[in-house]
Tab-separated table of C-alpha atoms in Angstrom:
chain	number	residue	atom	x	y	z
A	1	UNK	CA	84.546	50.653	-4.261
A	2	UNK	CA	83.750	51.814	-0.770
A	3	UNK	CA	81.911	49.400	1.504
A	4	UNK	CA	79.822	50.525	4.435
A	5	UNK	CA	80.207	48.609	7.676
A	6	UNK	CA	76.644	47.659	8.572
A	7	UNK	CA	77.508	45.862	11.801
A	8	UNK	CA	77.076	48.935	14.076
A	9	UNK	CA	73.659	49.561	12.547
A	10	UNK	CA	72.608	45.941	13.020
A	11	UNK	CA	73.364	46.320	16.726
A	12	UNK	CA	70.988	49.267	17.126
A	13	UNK	CA	67.996	47.160	18.317
A	14	UNK	CA	70.114	45.270	20.843
A	15	UNK	CA	71.750	48.435	22.150
A	16	UNK	CA	68.387	50.217	22.309
A	17	UNK	CA	67.064	47.467	24.588
A	18	UNK	CA	70.153	46.965	26.763
A	19	UNK	CA	72.265	50.140	26.807
A	20	UNK	CA	71.125	53.335	28.489
A	21	UNK	CA	74.263	55.126	27.313
A	22	UNK	CA	73.298	54.380	23.693
A	23	UNK	CA	70.560	57.004	24.000
A	24	UNK	CA	73.211	59.728	24.225
A	25	UNK	CA	74.087	58.864	20.622
A	26	UNK	CA	70.393	58.887	19.763
A	27	UNK	CA	70.043	62.353	21.285
A	28	UNK	CA	73.210	63.899	19.876
A	29	UNK	CA	73.850	62.247	16.521
A	30	UNK	CA	70.639	60.731	15.122
A	31	UNK	CA	68.450	63.653	14.188
A	32	UNK	CA	65.665	62.546	11.839
A	33	UNK	CA	66.442	58.845	12.287
A	34	UNK	CA	63.706	57.872	14.768
A	35	UNK	CA	60.798	57.122	12.417
A	36	UNK	CA	63.122	55.602	9.811
A	37	UNK	CA	64.527	53.247	12.425
A	38	UNK	CA	61.012	52.341	13.560
A	39	UNK	CA	59.910	51.552	9.987
A	40	UNK	CA	62.957	49.374	9.273
A	41	UNK	CA	62.475	47.562	12.585
A	42	UNK	CA	58.841	46.806	11.678
A	43	UNK	CA	59.820	45.571	8.199
A	44	UNK	CA	62.358	43.185	9.726
A	45	UNK	CA	59.980	41.872	12.386
A	46	UNK	CA	57.207	41.395	9.829
A	47	UNK	CA	59.228	38.889	7.774
A	48	UNK	CA	58.987	35.866	10.137
A	49	UNK	CA	55.376	36.754	10.877
A	50	UNK	CA	54.598	36.787	7.167
A	51	UNK	CA	56.082	33.319	6.724
A	52	UNK	CA	53.905	32.053	9.568
A	53	UNK	CA	50.776	33.638	8.146
A	54	UNK	CA	51.476	32.333	4.622
A	55	UNK	CA	51.926	28.785	5.907
A	56	UNK	CA	48.717	29.080	7.874
A	57	UNK	CA	46.788	30.358	4.856
A	58	UNK	CA	47.967	27.497	2.677
A	59	UNK	CA	46.834	24.933	5.225
A	60	UNK	CA	43.531	26.630	5.883
A	61	UNK	CA	42.724	26.853	2.186
A	62	UNK	CA	42.608	23.057	1.934
A	63	UNK	CA	40.134	22.649	4.797
A	64	UNK	CA	36.963	23.973	3.144
A	65	UNK	CA	36.856	26.785	5.669
A	66	UNK	CA	33.871	28.545	4.139
A	67	UNK	CA	31.505	25.945	5.569
A	68	UNK	CA	33.451	25.732	8.830
A	69	UNK	CA	33.607	29.447	9.567
A	70	UNK	CA	29.890	29.798	8.896
A	71	UNK	CA	29.233	27.557	11.924
A	72	UNK	CA	31.301	29.609	14.380
A	73	UNK	CA	29.075	31.317	16.967
A	74	UNK	CA	28.812	35.123	16.569
A	75	UNK	CA	31.424	36.613	18.856
A	76	UNK	CA	32.877	39.889	20.045
A	77	UNK	CA	36.524	41.045	20.066
A	78	UNK	CA	37.525	43.611	22.694
A	79	UNK	CA	40.164	46.315	22.268
A	80	UNK	CA	42.587	44.059	24.186
A	81	UNK	CA	42.207	41.347	21.543
A	82	UNK	CA	40.006	39.059	23.670
A	83	UNK	CA	37.278	37.031	21.937
A	84	UNK	CA	34.006	36.263	23.712
A	85	UNK	CA	30.715	34.812	22.483
A	86	UNK	CA	27.759	37.158	22.083
A	87	UNK	CA	25.569	34.520	23.692
A	88	UNK	CA	27.051	33.143	26.948
A	89	UNK	CA	25.445	29.798	26.125
A	90	UNK	CA	27.836	29.441	23.157
A	91	UNK	CA	30.992	29.688	25.247
A	92	UNK	CA	31.111	25.961	25.946
A	93	UNK	CA	33.655	23.948	23.871
A	94	UNK	CA	32.322	23.037	20.412
A	95	UNK	CA	33.592	20.792	17.615
A	96	UNK	CA	32.912	22.083	14.094
A	97	UNK	CA	33.149	19.870	10.974
A	98	UNK	CA	33.351	20.743	7.280
A	99	UNK	CA	30.947	19.567	4.588
A	100	UNK	CA	32.845	16.289	4.268
A	101	UNK	CA	32.301	15.560	7.952
A	102	UNK	CA	35.939	15.977	8.915
A	103	UNK	CA	36.615	17.624	12.292
A	104	UNK	CA	38.290	20.911	11.444
A	105	UNK	CA	37.836	23.421	14.252
A	106	UNK	CA	37.436	23.521	18.010
A	107	UNK	CA	35.756	26.594	19.458
A	108	UNK	CA	36.946	26.698	23.068
A	109	UNK	CA	37.343	30.154	24.581
A	110	UNK	CA	38.596	28.805	27.900
A	111	UNK	CA	40.905	26.223	26.344
A	112	UNK	CA	38.857	23.267	27.612
A	113	UNK	CA	38.650	20.060	25.602
A	114	UNK	CA	35.506	19.002	23.744
A	115	UNK	CA	33.546	16.243	25.544
A	116	UNK	CA	33.688	12.810	23.873
A	117	UNK	CA	36.399	13.903	21.438
A	118	UNK	CA	40.016	12.882	21.892
A	119	UNK	CA	41.447	13.593	18.448
A	120	UNK	CA	43.213	16.661	17.122
A	121	UNK	CA	41.906	19.342	14.807
A	122	UNK	CA	43.791	21.678	12.471
A	123	UNK	CA	42.343	24.851	13.999
A	124	UNK	CA	41.516	25.892	17.547
A	125	UNK	CA	39.848	29.151	18.501
A	126	UNK	CA	40.520	30.485	22.002
A	127	UNK	CA	39.716	33.774	23.660
A	128	UNK	CA	43.119	35.267	22.761
A	129	UNK	CA	44.245	33.660	19.539
A	130	UNK	CA	43.672	31.482	16.519
A	131	UNK	CA	45.841	28.370	16.916
A	132	UNK	CA	46.792	26.359	13.850
A	133	UNK	CA	48.273	22.909	14.392
A	134	UNK	CA	51.002	22.148	11.867
A	135	UNK	CA	53.447	19.306	11.439
A	136	UNK	CA	56.105	21.554	13.019
A	137	UNK	CA	53.961	22.403	16.009
A	138	UNK	CA	51.164	24.829	16.876
A	139	UNK	CA	51.225	28.325	15.390
A	140	UNK	CA	49.475	31.082	17.324
A	141	UNK	CA	47.915	34.141	15.663
A	142	UNK	CA	46.632	36.621	18.261
A	143	UNK	CA	43.346	38.276	17.404
A	144	UNK	CA	45.016	41.653	17.724
A	145	UNK	CA	47.296	40.794	14.781
A	146	UNK	CA	44.287	39.937	12.611
A	147	UNK	CA	41.741	42.542	13.645
A	148	UNK	CA	43.933	45.173	15.286
A	149	UNK	CA	43.173	46.702	18.680
A	150	UNK	CA	39.709	48.015	17.899
A	151	UNK	CA	36.522	46.702	19.405
A	152	UNK	CA	34.396	44.908	16.825
A	153	UNK	CA	32.040	42.020	16.247
A	154	UNK	CA	33.252	38.715	14.849
A	155	UNK	CA	30.821	37.873	12.057
A	156	UNK	CA	31.301	34.351	10.617
A	157	UNK	CA	30.298	35.318	7.064
A	158	UNK	CA	32.621	38.318	6.959
A	159	UNK	CA	35.452	36.233	8.390
A	160	UNK	CA	34.956	33.612	5.673
A	161	UNK	CA	35.056	36.272	2.957
A	162	UNK	CA	38.191	37.788	4.437
A	163	UNK	CA	39.926	34.407	4.467
A	164	UNK	CA	39.042	33.799	0.834
A	165	UNK	CA	40.668	37.105	-0.109
A	166	UNK	CA	43.741	36.304	1.972
A	167	UNK	CA	44.152	32.952	0.238
A	168	UNK	CA	44.885	34.758	-3.034
A	169	UNK	CA	47.315	37.276	-1.485
A	170	UNK	CA	51.002	37.206	-2.418
A	171	UNK	CA	53.875	37.098	0.064
A	172	UNK	CA	54.708	40.745	-0.619
A	173	UNK	CA	51.108	41.779	0.024
A	174	UNK	CA	50.906	39.937	3.329
A	175	UNK	CA	54.324	41.291	4.368
A	176	UNK	CA	53.258	44.843	3.547
A	177	UNK	CA	50.026	44.475	5.504
A	178	UNK	CA	51.742	43.082	8.596
A	179	UNK	CA	54.560	45.659	8.450
A	180	UNK	CA	52.073	48.507	8.002
A	181	UNK	CA	50.001	47.238	10.918
A	182	UNK	CA	53.069	47.024	13.165
A	183	UNK	CA	54.350	50.453	12.093
A	184	UNK	CA	50.997	52.168	12.637
A	185	UNK	CA	50.548	50.464	16.009
A	186	UNK	CA	54.066	51.313	17.195
A	187	UNK	CA	53.767	54.831	15.780
A	188	UNK	CA	50.663	55.401	17.880
A	189	UNK	CA	52.429	53.951	20.924
A	190	UNK	CA	55.443	56.235	20.394
A	191	UNK	CA	53.231	59.298	19.943
A	192	UNK	CA	51.346	58.697	23.203
A	193	UNK	CA	54.507	57.782	25.106
A	194	UNK	CA	56.313	60.886	23.817
A	195	UNK	CA	53.524	63.188	24.976
A	196	UNK	CA	53.507	61.652	28.446
A	197	UNK	CA	57.313	61.717	28.622
A	198	UNK	CA	57.393	65.418	27.787
A	199	UNK	CA	54.947	66.210	30.595
A	200	UNK	CA	56.647	63.962	33.149
A	201	UNK	CA	60.070	65.399	32.295
A	202	UNK	CA	58.819	68.824	33.392
A	203	UNK	CA	57.058	67.561	36.510
A	204	UNK	CA	59.793	65.196	37.715
A	205	UNK	CA	63.112	66.425	36.304
A	206	UNK	CA	62.265	70.106	35.643
A	207	UNK	CA	63.331	69.626	32.011
A	208	UNK	CA	61.660	71.134	28.969
A	209	UNK	CA	62.389	68.933	25.975
A	210	UNK	CA	61.687	69.567	22.300
A	211	UNK	CA	58.971	67.205	21.116
A	212	UNK	CA	61.046	66.059	18.113
A	213	UNK	CA	63.744	64.816	20.482
A	214	UNK	CA	61.197	63.109	22.739
A	215	UNK	CA	59.760	61.310	19.709
A	216	UNK	CA	63.219	60.121	18.689
A	217	UNK	CA	64.019	58.785	22.153
A	218	UNK	CA	60.692	56.967	22.378
A	219	UNK	CA	61.043	55.573	18.845
A	220	UNK	CA	64.217	53.766	19.900
A	221	UNK	CA	62.664	52.977	23.272
A	222	UNK	CA	59.828	51.164	21.466
A	223	UNK	CA	62.243	48.483	20.217
A	224	UNK	CA	61.206	46.054	22.944
A	225	UNK	CA	57.525	46.839	22.363
A	226	UNK	CA	57.932	45.883	18.699
A	227	UNK	CA	59.674	42.662	19.683
A	228	UNK	CA	56.803	41.741	22.001
A	229	UNK	CA	54.305	42.416	19.219
A	230	UNK	CA	56.349	40.090	17.012
A	231	UNK	CA	56.334	37.347	19.670
A	232	UNK	CA	52.540	37.387	19.623
A	233	UNK	CA	52.774	35.444	16.353
A	234	UNK	CA	54.406	32.550	18.205
A	235	UNK	CA	53.153	32.727	21.804
A	236	UNK	CA	49.551	32.793	23.118
A	237	UNK	CA	49.445	36.233	24.768
A	238	UNK	CA	48.331	39.759	23.913
A	239	UNK	CA	49.335	43.219	25.139
A	240	UNK	CA	47.174	46.312	25.468
A	241	UNK	CA	48.251	49.713	24.200
A	242	UNK	CA	48.694	50.860	27.794
A	243	UNK	CA	51.308	48.196	28.433
A	244	UNK	CA	53.044	48.944	25.135
A	245	UNK	CA	53.161	52.690	25.886
A	246	UNK	CA	54.820	52.083	29.237
A	247	UNK	CA	57.817	50.396	27.593
A	248	UNK	CA	59.242	53.359	25.597
A	249	UNK	CA	58.298	55.690	28.459
A	250	UNK	CA	60.408	53.606	30.830
A	251	UNK	CA	63.430	53.754	28.520
A	252	UNK	CA	63.083	57.504	27.903
A	253	UNK	CA	62.550	58.475	31.541
A	254	UNK	CA	65.401	56.227	32.651
A	255	UNK	CA	67.707	57.928	30.154
A	256	UNK	CA	66.623	61.433	31.202
A	257	UNK	CA	67.320	60.591	34.836
A	258	UNK	CA	70.764	59.274	33.908
A	259	UNK	CA	71.476	62.305	31.711
A	260	UNK	CA	70.580	64.679	34.528
A	261	UNK	CA	72.934	62.853	36.888
A	262	UNK	CA	75.743	63.142	34.329
A	263	UNK	CA	75.150	66.867	33.857
A	264	UNK	CA	75.012	67.633	37.576
A	265	UNK	CA	78.169	65.633	38.242
A	266	UNK	CA	79.909	67.385	35.330
A	267	UNK	CA	79.069	70.790	36.771
A	268	UNK	CA	80.280	69.788	40.218
A	269	UNK	CA	83.417	67.914	39.113
A	270	UNK	CA	85.487	69.725	36.465
A	271	UNK	CA	87.738	66.719	35.992
A	272	UNK	CA	84.748	64.561	35.120
A	273	UNK	CA	83.392	67.245	32.790
A	274	UNK	CA	86.676	67.188	30.847
A	275	UNK	CA	86.903	63.399	30.788
A	276	UNK	CA	86.689	62.077	27.184
A	277	UNK	CA	84.317	59.364	28.430
A	278	UNK	CA	81.814	62.048	29.399
A	279	UNK	CA	79.040	62.102	26.744
A	280	UNK	CA	79.079	65.925	26.837
A	281	UNK	CA	82.869	66.252	26.802
A	282	UNK	CA	83.078	68.238	23.556
A	283	UNK	CA	80.740	70.938	24.811
A	284	UNK	CA	82.556	71.307	28.136
A	285	UNK	CA	85.915	71.299	26.348
A	286	UNK	CA	84.695	74.092	24.065
A	287	UNK	CA	83.483	76.139	27.032
A	288	UNK	CA	86.876	75.755	28.724
A	289	UNK	CA	88.495	77.623	25.807
A	290	UNK	CA	86.730	80.924	26.630
A	291	UNK	CA	89.177	83.056	28.603
A	292	UNK	CA	88.301	85.596	31.276
A	293	UNK	CA	88.721	88.466	28.787
A	294	UNK	CA	86.230	86.680	26.487
A	295	UNK	CA	88.920	85.764	23.960
A	296	UNK	CA	88.858	82.273	22.508
A	297	UNK	CA	91.707	79.803	22.992
A	298	UNK	CA	92.553	78.149	19.666
A	299	UNK	CA	95.112	75.848	21.280
A	300	UNK	CA	95.209	72.052	21.320
A	301	UNK	CA	92.828	69.731	23.104
A	302	UNK	CA	92.647	69.842	26.904
A	303	UNK	CA	94.473	66.537	27.341
A	304	UNK	CA	97.326	67.690	25.071
A	305	UNK	CA	98.124	70.698	27.288
A	306	UNK	CA	100.684	71.060	30.051
A	307	UNK	CA	99.452	70.923	33.671
A	308	UNK	CA	99.480	74.729	33.792
A	309	UNK	CA	97.416	74.918	30.598
A	310	UNK	CA	94.950	72.357	31.937
A	311	UNK	CA	94.504	74.357	35.145
A	312	UNK	CA	93.741	77.461	33.113
A	313	UNK	CA	91.143	75.571	31.094
A	314	UNK	CA	89.582	74.259	34.313
A	315	UNK	CA	89.308	77.775	35.734
A	316	UNK	CA	87.726	78.956	32.488
A	317	UNK	CA	85.182	76.157	32.614
A	318	UNK	CA	84.318	76.827	36.263
A	319	UNK	CA	83.666	80.456	35.434
A	320	UNK	CA	81.530	79.599	32.393
A	321	UNK	CA	79.499	77.037	34.339
A	322	UNK	CA	78.787	79.589	37.066
A	323	UNK	CA	77.662	82.198	34.528
A	324	UNK	CA	75.564	79.650	32.653
A	325	UNK	CA	73.857	78.411	35.821
A	326	UNK	CA	72.927	81.955	36.784
A	327	UNK	CA	71.429	82.528	33.352
A	328	UNK	CA	69.593	79.200	33.404
A	329	UNK	CA	68.134	79.930	36.822
A	330	UNK	CA	66.962	83.350	35.686
A	331	UNK	CA	65.334	81.857	32.589
A	332	UNK	CA	63.708	79.153	34.708
A	333	UNK	CA	62.154	81.727	37.027
A	334	UNK	CA	60.882	83.708	34.043
A	335	UNK	CA	59.377	80.539	32.611
A	336	UNK	CA	57.672	79.749	35.918
A	337	UNK	CA	56.209	83.250	36.029
A	338	UNK	CA	54.886	82.946	32.478
A	339	UNK	CA	53.245	79.620	33.286
A	340	UNK	CA	51.700	80.858	36.527
A	341	UNK	CA	53.546	78.311	38.632
A	342	UNK	CA	51.709	75.376	37.066
A	343	UNK	CA	54.919	73.372	36.762
A	344	UNK	CA	57.161	73.865	39.733
A	345	UNK	CA	55.692	77.187	40.903
A	346	UNK	CA	56.401	76.223	44.492
A	347	UNK	CA	60.058	75.750	43.566
A	348	UNK	CA	60.289	79.423	42.563
A	349	UNK	CA	58.948	80.552	45.940
A	350	UNK	CA	61.280	78.213	47.756
A	351	UNK	CA	64.311	79.380	45.789
A	352	UNK	CA	63.635	83.070	46.533
A	353	UNK	CA	64.893	82.729	50.100
A	354	UNK	CA	68.038	80.744	49.335
A	355	UNK	CA	71.578	82.068	49.102
A	356	UNK	CA	73.814	82.246	46.078
A	357	UNK	CA	75.455	78.891	46.758
A	358	UNK	CA	72.113	77.151	47.059
A	359	UNK	CA	70.935	78.890	43.903
A	360	UNK	CA	73.948	77.560	42.048
A	361	UNK	CA	73.289	74.061	43.365
A	362	UNK	CA	69.643	74.291	42.379
A	363	UNK	CA	70.583	75.762	39.058
A	364	UNK	CA	72.819	72.800	38.342
A	365	UNK	CA	69.691	70.723	38.113
A	366	UNK	CA	68.174	72.921	35.434
A	367	UNK	CA	70.014	72.960	32.159
A	368	UNK	CA	69.601	72.925	28.413
A	369	UNK	CA	71.194	70.300	26.197
A	370	UNK	CA	71.088	70.825	22.484
A	371	UNK	CA	71.532	68.033	19.947
A	372	UNK	CA	73.202	68.845	16.676
A	373	UNK	CA	73.693	67.297	13.275
A	374	UNK	CA	77.114	65.680	12.931
A	375	UNK	CA	79.798	67.964	11.524
A	376	UNK	CA	81.674	66.838	8.456
A	377	UNK	CA	84.992	67.597	10.121
A	378	UNK	CA	84.300	65.966	13.473
A	379	UNK	CA	82.888	62.630	14.495
A	380	UNK	CA	80.530	64.121	17.081
A	381	UNK	CA	79.450	67.614	17.999
A	382	UNK	CA	77.685	68.447	21.208
A	383	UNK	CA	76.451	71.969	21.814
A	384	UNK	CA	74.685	73.143	24.923
A	385	UNK	CA	73.344	76.662	25.254
A	386	UNK	CA	71.910	78.293	28.322
A	387	UNK	CA	69.424	80.478	26.455
A	388	UNK	CA	68.975	82.445	23.271
A	389	UNK	CA	67.904	85.426	25.351
A	390	UNK	CA	71.038	87.089	26.758
A	391	UNK	CA	70.812	89.895	29.310
A	392	UNK	CA	73.648	92.413	29.566
A	393	UNK	CA	76.691	93.137	27.456
A	394	UNK	CA	78.869	90.580	29.211
A	395	UNK	CA	76.409	87.788	28.459
A	396	UNK	CA	76.293	88.855	24.823
A	397	UNK	CA	80.086	88.694	24.630
A	398	UNK	CA	80.102	85.224	26.150
A	399	UNK	CA	77.422	84.119	23.720
A	400	UNK	CA	79.506	85.528	20.860
A	401	UNK	CA	82.614	83.596	21.846
A	402	UNK	CA	80.599	80.485	22.596
A	403	UNK	CA	79.342	80.696	19.045
A	404	UNK	CA	82.966	80.920	17.939
A	405	UNK	CA	83.783	77.754	19.840
A	406	UNK	CA	80.872	76.021	18.182
A	407	UNK	CA	81.804	77.255	14.713
A	408	UNK	CA	83.461	73.873	14.321
A	409	UNK	CA	80.055	72.387	15.019
A	410	UNK	CA	76.647	72.614	13.431
A	411	UNK	CA	74.077	75.115	14.638
A	412	UNK	CA	71.443	74.029	17.130
A	413	UNK	CA	68.330	72.907	15.326
A	414	UNK	CA	66.938	70.197	17.546
A	415	UNK	CA	65.697	69.349	21.002
A	416	UNK	CA	66.570	71.444	23.999
A	417	UNK	CA	66.671	70.797	27.707
A	418	UNK	CA	66.113	73.961	29.657
A	419	UNK	CA	65.069	74.676	33.236
């Protein structure tokens, strides 16, 4: 029987929050994993929250809440999960008792104590959360976890009916509801963050990125956002969608900046490009196999060659990088012309008066990176293509032999980075 080592997968959330280099693996080897990862992450985070909610429901059921909730002043919940009384006169601290006369609930939006009352009550309502006092300490349920992030009125009768239905809910039902709420909320956050990341990548880094790849990067970047949503079950705070969207955007933009630095350094330093620690090593190593006569070197790996063989590979790679940069720059100018200079049109005018060396330097900042599905014969496969539109017979030959070098790899079917 073959056992699968789950430890690397269990480290995904931690690596997604702490390791910028981890996103190279997300980009190159995890096609189609983004939404699945997000769903599993929400299911895991929903488990402790479900236990908290179930314990709260059991305690609340014994407090005759129907009569208590009916006495709560009509209130309003904002999209940020903040509760406020419809009538400002009702915002003062109030003590609410059940039909037996037992003090059950304190309605205190500002967290102030009730005058002439020094005891404790099972339930406290504040502007941000429902606080339930248990024998193990207070448990906080933010309003956003109960009502979502939509503006709505807090009607006492409807709230009482909702609680009665929750009292009869099973653990699996509550878990499914909480997990679905977290997944839909994070999915919306990832969608908005991905759209903004795609636009900012063009404006800031001059990178055009396939939306599927942007979604995948932001799905892993939303790990911390999901953790903060989970902490709302235990701590009295709430986060708006704007704050949540900024988290995956920060991770994605930080990775794109780092990736661009790696690519530029690789194109300027051949030794670094052919370093096995380089995330794009396999692509550069494949390009170094294309000889000047466009034949393909089927020899051993670069680091298994003699010094003379390594020098030949380095010269091949320098030539291929120069040709690729020229093609990328040409494609970038064509793209600017098609878009009327909306994104970086001034760059095209500025580049027209520069020499060939400056063009190559500028071109090194515009590139395409293609992520591929893992090959069965290799542990990782990285393929980068300048463009699918080749001009001239020599470019077609290079494209042909580049395809030969990538025959050991899967075909490009995912996100691209192009100038």
